Short mmCIF file of C-alpha atoms in Angstrom, two decimals:
data_model
loop_
_atom_site.label_atom_id
_atom_site.label_comp_id
_atom_site.label_asym_id
_atom_site.label_seq_id
_atom_site.Cartn_x
_atom_site.Cartn_y
_atom_site.Cartn_z
CA MET A 1 -47.59 224.03 32.22
CA ALA A 2 -44.76 224.66 29.72
CA GLU A 3 -42.79 221.59 28.81
CA LYS A 4 -39.10 221.38 29.89
CA LEU A 5 -36.08 219.96 28.24
CA ARG A 6 -34.47 217.22 30.36
CA ILE A 7 -30.79 216.30 30.05
CA ILE A 8 -30.09 212.94 31.51
CA PRO A 9 -26.53 211.55 31.53
CA LEU A 10 -26.58 207.77 31.82
CA GLY A 11 -22.86 207.29 31.47
CA GLY A 12 -19.57 209.11 30.76
CA LEU A 13 -19.88 211.86 33.43
CA GLY A 14 -17.64 211.40 36.46
CA GLU A 15 -15.95 208.47 34.71
CA ILE A 16 -14.07 207.47 31.58
CA GLY A 17 -16.15 205.33 29.22
CA LYS A 18 -19.69 204.07 28.68
CA ASN A 19 -20.76 207.41 27.24
CA MET A 20 -24.54 207.82 27.01
CA MET A 21 -26.74 210.89 27.17
CA ALA A 22 -30.55 211.15 26.90
CA LEU A 23 -32.48 214.30 25.95
CA GLU A 24 -36.12 214.30 26.80
CA TYR A 25 -38.90 216.81 25.79
CA ALA A 26 -42.62 216.00 26.20
CA ASP A 27 -43.20 212.59 24.51
CA ASP A 28 -39.89 212.43 22.73
CA ILE A 29 -36.52 211.04 23.89
CA ILE A 30 -33.36 210.82 21.88
CA ILE A 31 -30.01 209.25 23.01
CA VAL A 32 -26.50 210.32 22.13
CA ASP A 33 -24.03 207.39 22.08
CA CYS A 34 -24.23 204.01 23.83
CA GLY A 35 -20.80 202.90 24.92
CA VAL A 36 -19.11 200.40 27.15
CA GLN A 37 -16.45 200.75 29.84
CA PHE A 38 -13.64 198.20 30.34
CA PRO A 39 -13.32 196.61 33.78
CA GLU A 40 -10.66 197.63 36.20
CA GLU A 41 -8.23 195.03 37.56
CA GLY A 42 -10.24 194.36 40.73
CA MET A 43 -13.49 193.59 38.85
CA LEU A 44 -12.88 189.79 38.88
CA GLY A 45 -14.60 188.00 36.02
CA VAL A 46 -16.29 191.13 34.57
CA ASP A 47 -15.96 191.31 30.79
CA LEU A 48 -17.55 194.76 30.12
CA ILE A 49 -19.56 197.46 31.89
CA ILE A 50 -22.58 199.00 30.27
CA PRO A 51 -24.95 201.82 31.27
CA ASP A 52 -28.10 201.09 33.20
CA VAL A 53 -30.93 201.95 30.78
CA SER A 54 -33.83 201.02 33.02
CA TYR A 55 -35.05 204.69 32.93
CA LEU A 56 -35.30 204.41 29.21
CA VAL A 57 -36.77 200.93 29.15
CA GLU A 58 -39.67 202.21 31.20
CA ARG A 59 -40.24 204.81 28.52
CA ALA A 60 -39.30 202.78 25.46
CA ASP A 61 -42.38 203.93 23.45
CA ARG A 62 -40.99 207.49 23.59
CA VAL A 63 -37.46 206.73 22.48
CA ARG A 64 -37.00 208.07 18.91
CA GLY A 65 -33.42 206.94 18.20
CA ILE A 66 -29.85 206.55 19.26
CA LEU A 67 -27.54 209.18 17.68
CA ILE A 68 -23.93 208.05 17.45
CA THR A 69 -20.95 210.43 17.25
CA HIS A 70 -18.18 208.01 16.24
CA GLY A 71 -17.03 204.41 16.19
CA HIS A 72 -15.03 203.94 19.40
CA GLU A 73 -16.12 201.24 21.83
CA ASP A 74 -16.89 203.68 24.61
CA HIS A 75 -19.49 205.20 22.32
CA ILE A 76 -20.99 202.16 20.43
CA GLY A 77 -19.91 199.11 22.35
CA ALA A 78 -23.03 198.72 24.45
CA LEU A 79 -25.48 198.67 21.46
CA PRO A 80 -25.56 194.86 21.10
CA PHE A 81 -26.59 194.63 24.77
CA VAL A 82 -28.94 197.62 24.96
CA LEU A 83 -30.91 197.22 21.68
CA PRO A 84 -32.54 193.93 22.71
CA GLN A 85 -33.90 195.81 25.84
CA LEU A 86 -34.59 199.10 24.01
CA PRO A 87 -35.56 198.41 20.44
CA THR A 88 -35.04 201.65 18.51
CA ASP A 89 -33.31 203.06 15.42
CA VAL A 90 -29.55 203.85 15.46
CA PHE A 91 -28.14 206.68 13.32
CA ALA A 92 -24.36 206.84 12.88
CA PRO A 93 -21.65 208.25 10.68
CA ARG A 94 -20.69 205.86 7.89
CA LEU A 95 -17.60 204.30 9.44
CA ALA A 96 -19.29 203.84 12.75
CA HIS A 97 -22.33 202.50 10.99
CA GLY A 98 -20.11 199.84 9.38
CA MET A 99 -18.57 198.94 12.71
CA ILE A 100 -21.96 198.80 14.39
CA SER A 101 -23.41 196.59 11.68
CA ALA A 102 -20.53 194.09 12.08
CA LYS A 103 -20.93 194.24 15.87
CA LEU A 104 -24.66 193.61 15.77
CA LYS A 105 -24.27 190.55 13.60
CA GLU A 106 -21.74 189.01 15.99
CA ARG A 107 -24.20 188.78 18.85
CA ARG A 108 -27.27 186.61 18.37
CA ALA A 109 -29.54 188.72 20.50
CA SER A 110 -28.92 191.82 18.36
CA ARG A 111 -28.77 190.39 14.83
CA GLY A 112 -32.19 191.70 13.94
CA PHE A 113 -31.22 195.30 14.54
CA THR A 114 -29.58 197.68 12.05
CA SER A 115 -28.23 201.18 11.92
CA THR A 116 -28.73 204.01 9.43
CA PRO A 117 -25.72 205.85 7.94
CA ILE A 118 -25.89 209.61 8.15
CA ASP A 119 -24.22 212.42 6.26
CA PRO A 120 -22.97 215.60 7.90
CA GLY A 121 -24.99 218.69 7.42
CA VAL A 122 -28.20 216.80 6.49
CA PRO A 123 -31.16 217.37 8.86
CA TYR A 124 -32.80 214.35 10.48
CA GLN A 125 -36.13 214.55 12.34
CA PHE A 126 -36.68 212.53 15.55
CA GLY A 127 -40.25 212.55 16.74
CA GLN A 128 -42.18 215.78 16.91
CA HIS A 129 -39.67 217.85 18.98
CA PHE A 130 -36.10 216.96 17.95
CA ALA A 131 -34.17 217.55 14.74
CA ALA A 132 -30.47 216.99 14.38
CA ARG A 133 -27.52 217.64 12.07
CA TRP A 134 -24.15 216.02 12.44
CA PHE A 135 -20.93 218.11 11.86
CA ARG A 136 -17.39 216.99 11.37
CA VAL A 137 -14.82 217.02 14.25
CA CYS A 138 -11.27 215.59 14.53
CA HIS A 139 -10.66 212.69 16.77
CA SER A 140 -8.47 209.54 16.70
CA ILE A 141 -10.84 207.74 14.37
CA PRO A 142 -12.10 208.89 10.95
CA ASP A 143 -15.68 210.14 10.49
CA ALA A 144 -15.99 211.49 14.03
CA MET A 145 -18.90 213.92 14.44
CA GLY A 146 -20.52 216.35 16.81
CA ILE A 147 -24.26 216.81 16.76
CA ALA A 148 -26.36 219.95 16.64
CA ILE A 149 -29.81 219.22 18.05
CA ASN A 150 -32.76 221.57 17.53
CA THR A 151 -35.20 221.48 20.45
CA PRO A 152 -38.30 223.65 21.09
CA LEU A 153 -36.26 225.66 23.61
CA GLY A 154 -33.29 226.21 21.38
CA MET A 155 -30.14 224.59 19.98
CA VAL A 156 -28.14 222.00 21.90
CA ILE A 157 -24.62 221.29 20.67
CA HIS A 158 -22.98 217.95 21.64
CA THR A 159 -19.32 217.93 20.50
CA GLY A 160 -18.69 214.21 20.93
CA ASP A 161 -15.04 213.43 21.42
CA PHE A 162 -12.93 215.98 19.57
CA LYS A 163 -9.75 217.88 19.15
CA ILE A 164 -8.65 220.54 16.73
CA ASP A 165 -6.14 218.96 14.29
CA HIS A 166 -5.10 220.95 11.24
CA THR A 167 -3.25 218.01 9.71
CA PRO A 168 -5.40 214.90 10.44
CA VAL A 169 -4.65 211.58 8.87
CA ASP A 170 -7.80 211.54 6.81
CA GLY A 171 -7.48 215.18 5.74
CA ARG A 172 -10.91 216.12 7.22
CA THR A 173 -10.59 218.99 9.70
CA ILE A 174 -13.12 220.05 12.37
CA ASP A 175 -16.00 222.15 10.97
CA LEU A 176 -15.33 225.31 12.92
CA THR A 177 -17.44 227.27 10.43
CA ALA A 178 -20.54 225.35 11.43
CA LEU A 179 -19.83 225.83 15.14
CA ALA A 180 -19.33 229.57 14.61
CA LYS A 181 -22.64 229.80 12.65
CA TYR A 182 -24.56 227.94 15.41
CA GLY A 183 -22.97 230.30 17.95
CA ASP A 184 -24.09 233.38 15.97
CA ASP A 185 -27.62 231.98 15.71
CA GLY A 186 -27.76 231.31 19.39
CA VAL A 187 -27.01 228.12 21.38
CA LEU A 188 -29.09 227.13 24.42
CA LEU A 189 -26.70 224.48 25.78
CA LEU A 190 -23.25 223.17 25.00
CA LEU A 191 -22.20 219.67 26.01
CA SER A 192 -18.43 219.47 25.33
CA ASP A 193 -15.71 216.82 25.72
CA SER A 194 -13.69 217.31 28.94
CA THR A 195 -11.28 214.27 28.89
CA TYR A 196 -8.10 216.46 28.71
CA ALA A 197 -9.52 219.69 30.26
CA GLU A 198 -6.55 219.63 32.72
CA VAL A 199 -3.93 219.69 29.96
CA PRO A 200 -2.69 223.19 29.01
CA GLY A 201 -2.03 224.25 25.45
CA TYR A 202 -2.90 222.33 22.33
CA THR A 203 -3.14 218.62 21.57
CA PRO A 204 -0.29 217.69 19.12
CA SER A 205 -1.36 216.72 15.56
CA GLU A 206 -1.63 213.14 14.39
CA GLN A 207 1.11 214.04 11.95
CA VAL A 208 3.67 213.95 14.82
CA VAL A 209 2.74 210.36 15.49
CA GLY A 210 3.06 209.39 11.82
CA GLU A 211 6.58 210.73 11.81
CA ALA A 212 7.53 208.88 15.03
CA LEU A 213 6.03 205.57 13.72
CA ASP A 214 7.84 206.00 10.42
CA ARG A 215 11.19 206.38 12.28
CA ALA A 216 10.49 203.44 14.55
CA ILE A 217 9.57 201.10 11.69
CA GLY A 218 12.35 202.38 9.45
CA GLU A 219 15.04 202.06 12.07
CA ALA A 220 14.01 198.70 13.69
CA PRO A 221 16.52 195.91 12.99
CA GLY A 222 13.88 193.19 13.12
CA ARG A 223 10.17 192.77 13.38
CA VAL A 224 7.94 195.58 14.61
CA MET A 225 4.80 194.95 16.52
CA VAL A 226 2.39 197.95 16.97
CA ALA A 227 -0.27 197.68 19.63
CA THR A 228 -3.15 200.11 19.48
CA PHE A 229 -6.91 200.22 19.93
CA ALA A 230 -8.79 198.02 17.43
CA SER A 231 -10.90 201.00 16.36
CA LEU A 232 -8.09 203.46 15.94
CA VAL A 233 -8.31 203.36 12.17
CA SER A 234 -6.12 206.40 11.66
CA ARG A 235 -3.22 204.77 13.49
CA VAL A 236 -3.62 201.72 11.43
CA GLN A 237 -3.31 203.83 8.25
CA GLN A 238 -0.12 205.40 9.59
CA VAL A 239 1.39 202.00 10.36
CA VAL A 240 0.44 200.70 6.82
CA ASP A 241 1.88 203.82 5.19
CA ALA A 242 5.18 203.46 7.12
CA ALA A 243 5.37 199.78 6.32
CA GLU A 244 4.87 200.45 2.66
CA ARG A 245 7.67 203.10 2.63
CA HIS A 246 10.11 200.75 4.30
CA GLY A 247 9.33 197.65 2.24
CA ARG A 248 7.55 195.71 4.97
CA LYS A 249 4.42 193.56 4.96
CA VAL A 250 1.68 193.93 7.52
CA SER A 251 -0.18 191.16 9.41
CA ILE A 252 -3.02 191.76 11.86
CA VAL A 253 -3.20 189.81 15.15
CA GLY A 254 -6.53 190.01 16.97
CA ARG A 255 -10.09 189.39 15.76
CA SER A 256 -11.53 192.78 16.74
CA MET A 257 -8.80 194.60 14.74
CA VAL A 258 -9.25 192.30 11.72
CA ASP A 259 -12.98 193.08 11.71
CA ASN A 260 -12.42 196.87 11.96
CA VAL A 261 -9.77 196.87 9.29
CA ASN A 262 -12.06 194.94 6.96
CA VAL A 263 -14.96 197.40 7.62
CA ALA A 264 -12.76 200.57 7.25
CA SER A 265 -11.17 199.18 4.08
CA ASP A 266 -14.47 198.18 2.48
CA LEU A 267 -15.87 201.76 3.22
CA GLY A 268 -12.88 203.49 1.90
CA TYR A 269 -11.62 204.91 5.21
CA LEU A 270 -8.49 202.81 5.09
CA ARG A 271 -6.11 202.74 2.04
CA LEU A 272 -4.45 199.36 1.78
CA PRO A 273 -1.83 199.02 -1.06
CA PRO A 274 -2.21 195.73 -2.99
CA GLY A 275 -0.34 192.92 -1.31
CA ILE A 276 0.54 194.92 1.87
CA LEU A 277 -1.60 192.67 4.13
CA LEU A 278 -0.52 189.09 4.70
CA PRO A 279 -2.02 186.37 6.92
CA MET A 280 0.06 185.61 10.03
CA HIS A 281 1.36 182.29 8.72
CA ALA A 282 2.76 183.95 5.55
CA THR A 283 5.01 186.31 7.49
CA ARG A 284 7.01 183.35 8.88
CA ASN A 285 8.59 182.98 5.45
CA LEU A 286 9.81 186.58 5.44
CA PRO A 287 12.98 188.01 7.05
CA PRO A 288 12.03 189.72 10.34
CA GLU A 289 13.08 193.12 8.98
CA GLN A 290 10.27 192.89 6.45
CA VAL A 291 7.43 192.35 8.93
CA VAL A 292 5.09 194.56 10.88
CA LEU A 293 2.46 193.06 13.14
CA LEU A 294 -0.53 195.10 14.14
CA THR A 295 -2.14 193.91 17.36
CA THR A 296 -4.61 194.66 20.14
CA GLY A 297 -3.60 194.91 23.81
CA SER A 298 -2.46 198.54 24.26
CA GLN A 299 -4.46 198.68 27.52
CA GLY A 300 -3.08 195.45 28.98
CA GLU A 301 -6.34 193.56 28.46
CA PRO A 302 -5.71 190.04 29.84
CA THR A 303 -7.08 188.18 26.77
CA SER A 304 -5.59 190.49 24.10
CA ALA A 305 -2.92 189.41 21.65
CA LEU A 306 -0.08 191.58 23.01
CA VAL A 307 -0.57 190.52 26.65
CA ARG A 308 -0.56 186.84 25.57
CA ILE A 309 2.58 187.53 23.63
CA ALA A 310 4.10 189.28 26.70
CA ASN A 311 3.16 186.31 28.89
CA GLU A 312 4.63 183.77 26.36
CA GLY A 313 1.15 182.37 25.90
CA HIS A 314 0.28 183.27 22.29
CA ARG A 315 -0.06 180.31 19.96
CA ASP A 316 1.45 181.98 16.88
CA VAL A 317 3.72 184.85 18.00
CA LYS A 318 6.86 184.65 20.27
CA ILE A 319 9.26 187.49 20.99
CA MET A 320 12.46 187.17 19.08
CA PRO A 321 15.87 188.96 19.37
CA GLY A 322 15.69 192.31 17.54
CA ASP A 323 11.86 192.74 17.93
CA THR A 324 10.59 196.27 18.47
CA VAL A 325 7.18 196.71 20.16
CA VAL A 326 5.39 200.01 19.82
CA ILE A 327 2.50 200.68 22.28
CA SER A 328 0.58 203.40 20.45
CA ALA A 329 -1.91 204.39 23.17
CA THR A 330 -2.08 206.15 26.53
CA PRO A 331 -3.32 203.90 29.41
CA ILE A 332 -6.95 204.61 30.32
CA PRO A 333 -7.12 205.63 33.99
CA GLY A 334 -7.10 202.32 36.01
CA ASN A 335 -5.14 200.46 33.42
CA GLU A 336 -1.67 201.80 34.21
CA LEU A 337 -0.61 198.71 36.23
CA PRO A 338 -1.54 195.99 33.61
CA VAL A 339 0.14 198.17 30.86
CA SER A 340 3.23 198.50 32.89
CA ARG A 341 3.36 194.82 33.65
CA THR A 342 2.97 194.06 29.90
CA ILE A 343 5.90 196.38 29.09
CA ASP A 344 8.10 194.72 31.74
CA ASN A 345 7.37 191.24 30.43
CA LEU A 346 8.16 192.23 26.94
CA LEU A 347 11.43 193.83 28.02
CA ARG A 348 12.39 190.72 29.96
CA GLN A 349 12.11 188.66 26.77
CA GLY A 350 14.56 191.04 25.01
CA ALA A 351 12.20 193.24 23.00
CA ARG A 352 12.77 196.99 22.59
CA VAL A 353 9.55 198.75 23.77
CA LEU A 354 8.50 202.18 22.70
CA TYR A 355 5.55 203.78 24.51
CA ASP A 356 4.18 207.26 25.15
CA ARG A 357 6.48 208.07 28.10
CA ILE A 358 9.68 207.60 26.03
CA ALA A 359 8.58 208.29 22.39
CA THR A 360 5.97 210.25 20.56
CA VAL A 361 4.20 207.11 19.32
CA HIS A 362 0.81 208.28 20.51
CA VAL A 363 -1.16 211.48 20.85
CA HIS A 364 -4.55 211.57 22.50
CA GLY A 365 -7.63 212.34 20.54
CA HIS A 366 -9.09 214.94 22.88
CA ALA A 367 -8.93 218.72 23.00
CA SER A 368 -6.59 220.42 25.45
CA GLN A 369 -7.38 223.71 27.20
CA GLU A 370 -6.74 226.16 24.30
CA GLU A 371 -8.91 224.11 21.98
CA LEU A 372 -11.65 223.94 24.52
CA LYS A 373 -11.50 227.69 24.84
CA LEU A 374 -11.84 228.16 21.11
CA VAL A 375 -15.00 226.01 20.93
CA LEU A 376 -16.44 227.79 23.95
CA SER A 377 -15.83 231.21 22.39
CA LEU A 378 -17.34 230.15 19.01
CA VAL A 379 -20.48 228.51 20.43
CA LYS A 380 -21.18 231.09 23.13
CA PRO A 381 -23.82 228.87 24.85
CA ARG A 382 -26.35 230.19 27.32
CA TYR A 383 -25.75 227.13 29.55
CA PHE A 384 -22.79 224.81 29.63
CA VAL A 385 -22.42 221.19 30.78
CA PRO A 386 -18.94 219.56 30.53
CA VAL A 387 -19.20 215.89 29.52
CA HIS A 388 -16.98 212.85 29.11
CA GLY A 389 -14.42 212.67 31.86
CA GLU A 390 -13.81 211.99 35.54
CA TYR A 391 -15.14 214.62 37.95
CA ARG A 392 -11.86 216.52 38.01
CA HIS A 393 -11.96 216.82 34.27
CA LEU A 394 -15.50 218.11 34.27
CA ASN A 395 -14.60 220.54 37.03
CA ALA A 396 -11.51 221.80 35.16
CA HIS A 397 -13.58 222.37 32.01
CA ALA A 398 -16.26 224.24 34.03
CA GLN A 399 -13.56 226.47 35.45
CA ILE A 400 -12.36 227.33 31.97
CA ALA A 401 -15.85 228.34 30.92
CA TRP A 402 -16.29 230.32 34.13
CA ASP A 403 -12.96 232.23 33.61
CA MET A 404 -14.01 233.05 30.03
CA GLY A 405 -17.48 234.29 31.08
CA VAL A 406 -19.18 231.64 28.91
CA GLY A 407 -22.40 229.95 30.02
CA LYS A 408 -23.40 233.06 31.97
CA ASP A 409 -26.87 231.64 32.89
CA GLY A 410 -25.52 228.47 34.26
CA ILE A 411 -22.59 226.07 34.29
CA PHE A 412 -23.52 222.68 35.60
CA VAL A 413 -21.07 219.94 36.62
CA LEU A 414 -23.30 216.81 36.41
CA GLU A 415 -22.55 213.21 37.12
CA ASP A 416 -24.30 210.12 35.85
CA GLY A 417 -27.94 210.16 36.93
CA ASP A 418 -28.25 213.94 37.58
CA VAL A 419 -31.27 215.30 35.74
CA LEU A 420 -30.89 218.84 34.39
CA GLU A 421 -34.21 220.60 33.44
CA LEU A 422 -34.18 223.64 31.18
CA SER A 423 -37.11 225.95 30.66
CA ARG A 424 -37.28 229.16 28.72
CA GLU A 425 -36.36 231.14 31.77
CA SER A 426 -33.98 228.95 33.76
CA ALA A 427 -32.19 225.69 34.34
CA GLU A 428 -31.70 223.50 37.44
CA THR A 429 -30.86 220.03 38.53
CA VAL A 430 -34.09 218.52 39.75
CA GLU A 431 -33.51 214.83 40.66
CA ARG A 432 -31.18 211.94 40.48
CA ILE A 433 -32.13 208.66 38.79
CA ASN A 434 -30.46 205.23 39.20
CA THR A 435 -27.68 204.81 36.63
CA GLY A 436 -25.53 202.30 38.50
CA PRO A 437 -23.27 200.33 36.21
CA ILE A 438 -24.32 196.96 34.80
CA TYR A 439 -21.55 194.36 34.83
CA LEU A 440 -21.48 191.81 32.00
CA ASP A 441 -20.14 188.56 33.38
CA GLY A 442 -20.24 185.89 30.67
CA ILE A 443 -23.94 185.48 29.84
CA SER A 444 -24.98 187.19 33.17
CA ARG A 445 -25.70 190.75 33.98
CA ARG A 446 -25.05 192.07 37.44
CA ASP A 447 -25.74 195.41 39.05
CA THR A 448 -24.02 197.01 41.99
CA GLN A 449 -26.32 195.18 44.47
CA SER A 450 -25.18 191.78 43.31
CA PRO A 451 -23.13 189.97 46.02
CA VAL A 452 -21.18 187.96 43.40
CA LEU A 453 -18.36 190.46 42.85
CA SER A 454 -17.81 191.11 46.53
CA GLN A 455 -17.77 187.37 47.10
CA ARG A 456 -15.12 187.01 44.36
CA ARG A 457 -13.02 189.79 45.97
CA SER A 458 -13.26 187.94 49.28
CA LEU A 459 -12.23 184.69 47.66
CA SER A 460 -9.32 186.33 45.98
CA LYS A 461 -8.10 187.85 49.22
CA ASP A 462 -8.50 185.12 51.78
CA GLY A 463 -9.94 182.06 50.04
CA VAL A 464 -12.75 179.83 51.02
CA VAL A 465 -13.39 177.50 53.97
CA VAL A 466 -16.07 174.77 53.77
CA VAL A 467 -17.40 173.47 57.06
CA VAL A 468 -19.46 170.26 56.90
CA VAL A 469 -21.61 169.50 59.95
CA THR A 470 -23.30 166.13 60.32
CA ILE A 471 -26.32 165.90 62.70
CA ALA A 472 -28.78 163.20 63.67
CA GLN A 473 -32.14 163.54 61.89
CA ASP A 474 -34.18 162.86 65.01
CA SER A 475 -32.16 164.46 67.85
CA ARG A 476 -30.35 167.07 65.62
CA ALA A 477 -27.23 166.44 67.75
CA PRO A 478 -23.81 166.41 66.02
CA THR A 479 -22.87 162.81 65.20
CA ALA A 480 -19.27 163.43 64.33
CA GLN A 481 -16.50 165.98 64.42
CA PRO A 482 -17.27 168.65 61.74
CA LEU A 483 -15.13 168.29 58.61
CA THR A 484 -13.36 171.43 57.35
CA VAL A 485 -11.62 171.89 54.04
CA ALA A 486 -10.21 175.06 52.48
CA SER A 487 -8.89 176.49 49.20
CA GLY A 488 -6.77 179.58 48.85
CA PHE A 489 -6.72 180.12 52.58
CA MET A 490 -3.52 178.75 54.16
CA GLU A 491 -0.92 176.12 53.41
CA GLU A 492 -2.30 172.58 54.01
CA GLY A 493 0.26 171.98 56.73
CA GLU A 494 -0.88 175.14 58.57
CA THR A 495 -4.57 174.16 58.87
CA GLY A 496 -4.53 170.77 60.58
CA GLN A 497 -4.41 171.97 64.17
CA LEU A 498 -6.52 174.99 63.40
CA PHE A 499 -9.36 172.96 61.84
CA GLN A 500 -9.17 170.45 64.67
CA GLU A 501 -9.68 173.15 67.21
CA LEU A 502 -12.45 174.75 65.08
CA GLY A 503 -14.26 171.43 64.98
CA GLU A 504 -14.13 171.08 68.77
CA HIS A 505 -15.29 174.66 69.19
CA LEU A 506 -18.26 174.06 66.84
CA VAL A 507 -19.37 170.92 68.70
CA THR A 508 -19.19 172.89 72.02
CA GLU A 509 -21.19 175.83 70.61
CA LEU A 510 -23.81 173.63 68.91
CA SER A 511 -24.34 171.53 71.99
CA ALA A 512 -24.81 174.53 74.35
CA ASN A 513 -28.11 176.31 75.03
CA GLY A 514 -30.36 173.46 74.13
CA GLY A 515 -28.50 172.10 71.21
CA PRO A 516 -28.40 173.05 67.48
CA PRO A 517 -31.05 175.39 66.03
CA PRO A 518 -34.32 173.71 64.98
CA ASN A 519 -34.01 174.22 61.19
CA ASN A 520 -31.11 173.90 58.82
CA ASP A 521 -31.10 177.52 57.61
CA GLU A 522 -30.55 178.69 61.15
CA LEU A 523 -28.05 175.98 61.72
CA ARG A 524 -25.99 177.05 58.70
CA ARG A 525 -26.11 180.60 59.87
CA LYS A 526 -24.91 179.60 63.34
CA VAL A 527 -22.03 177.52 61.84
CA ARG A 528 -21.00 180.36 59.49
CA GLU A 529 -20.90 183.00 62.27
CA THR A 530 -19.11 180.68 64.72
CA ALA A 531 -16.52 179.58 62.20
CA ARG A 532 -15.93 183.15 60.95
CA SER A 533 -15.42 184.50 64.46
CA PHE A 534 -13.07 181.67 65.50
CA ILE A 535 -10.94 181.90 62.25
CA ALA A 536 -10.69 185.67 62.45
CA ASN A 537 -9.45 185.52 66.06
CA ALA A 538 -7.01 182.73 65.32
CA THR A 539 -5.58 183.94 62.01
CA ARG A 540 -6.66 187.54 61.44
CA ARG A 541 -8.11 186.49 58.15
CA SER A 542 -11.64 186.59 56.74
CA PRO A 543 -12.10 183.79 54.24
CA MET A 544 -15.51 183.09 52.77
CA ILE A 545 -17.25 180.51 55.00
CA ILE A 546 -19.53 177.94 53.28
CA PRO A 547 -21.47 175.87 55.87
CA VAL A 548 -22.85 172.47 54.71
CA VAL A 549 -25.31 170.54 56.89
CA THR A 550 -26.03 166.84 56.33
CA GLU A 551 -28.59 164.78 58.24
CA VAL A 552 -28.13 161.02 59.00
#
């Protein structure tokens, strides 16, 4: 029986973030990217979300490497958590390699792992059946790449995240010549970025942002704070360039941004004029109009520097009259509310705030419709799978390909876990594997079956009620009125009569039908169900009920 090429999305399809794609042929598996997703506001206590790699762990002896497209967190952030489960080699563009190396050293479990820097255009072999060459694309981080993968059935092109920018900050444009050549030679499958497939026209150049930042920094009467992604190295360069032109010094607030700036500077991807960077404490001796602060927090992350500043909880930075805050990012879907709250809090303290709705201080790093059309027309794939985006983005990209007549043998809108099999004659989705998200919660990992998150949501909504029932060890009869205490449920003055009546009701219920259940597990279950029903009827609320049984 002829072998088939299996395309297995483990993250990034039907969602924004945690991008990860596996390609499998015979005894060889390669993986493209290994990213994290940031928690939404309702995911209480969750630090990060990573892909479920159990499918790969079961086949770990067949995994030949993880191929990285670029250094953003949603493409490399899960490596410190995945590599201890799935020991394999990592291959990445040089800037991403530097960021990955720093990231792996931070976390004890992944300190023994390393990545290998790659160069575009150089072939790399992975097992018997896969070979790959990276090619340059434009994105909002230097050294972003797509990957051309040779398989026994034909060429697979993975664009990574990309846009077509003719004036990028680093001067390196997308390699359209390589894409055209691959298209002329014949491409079996195209996997292409869909994040902005709903947006007509072209994505503006990074040069537009550079001009807007230059104006904002040049015209600001006092300090300027610029918040952006820690890995958005091209934006950091634009801020540094503008600060230099206007005689300002730059200080970085936020450990992740400090780490990335150090790596990018050491590797030559960031040009830092001598003396431009100062530690935070040194800027206090300068007039405000000579200071630019670069900070994290553009997505309203609760522990980020900008949010702590907005909440007046930062140890070193307080908003002063005349401050200008520039938020150079677009909120990731789901983060709109915390970003809006951060902006409001900054405005309340008297800061002038510039963000994407009112100033061109950010352009996204993804291709709009006309750029997607150009790539589709150059590559001319036999099959097409839109990747990276929520379902509506994937669907919009598929519609573009359909309207263009591209991917005539099959356009597949997949989601995480859908397995696409390609043979020499056809392609079809054949099964769905488990790729449910894994929630990182401190040192714990939780899957979607864990009751902890639903319990936290319940606690956050209606609080907790603890019911203590005391029974005689020999007769198992209640020896006293049950004691009930609560937290986050109702005001203390509102619960006295309620809990008195609950205690009487419990004694009645436990004394009926032959007395309390014969074992404590059943007794706790009886107390929980009785208290839940009573409280729901009396208050129309559903707090978490914790029954406690003591024997005397």
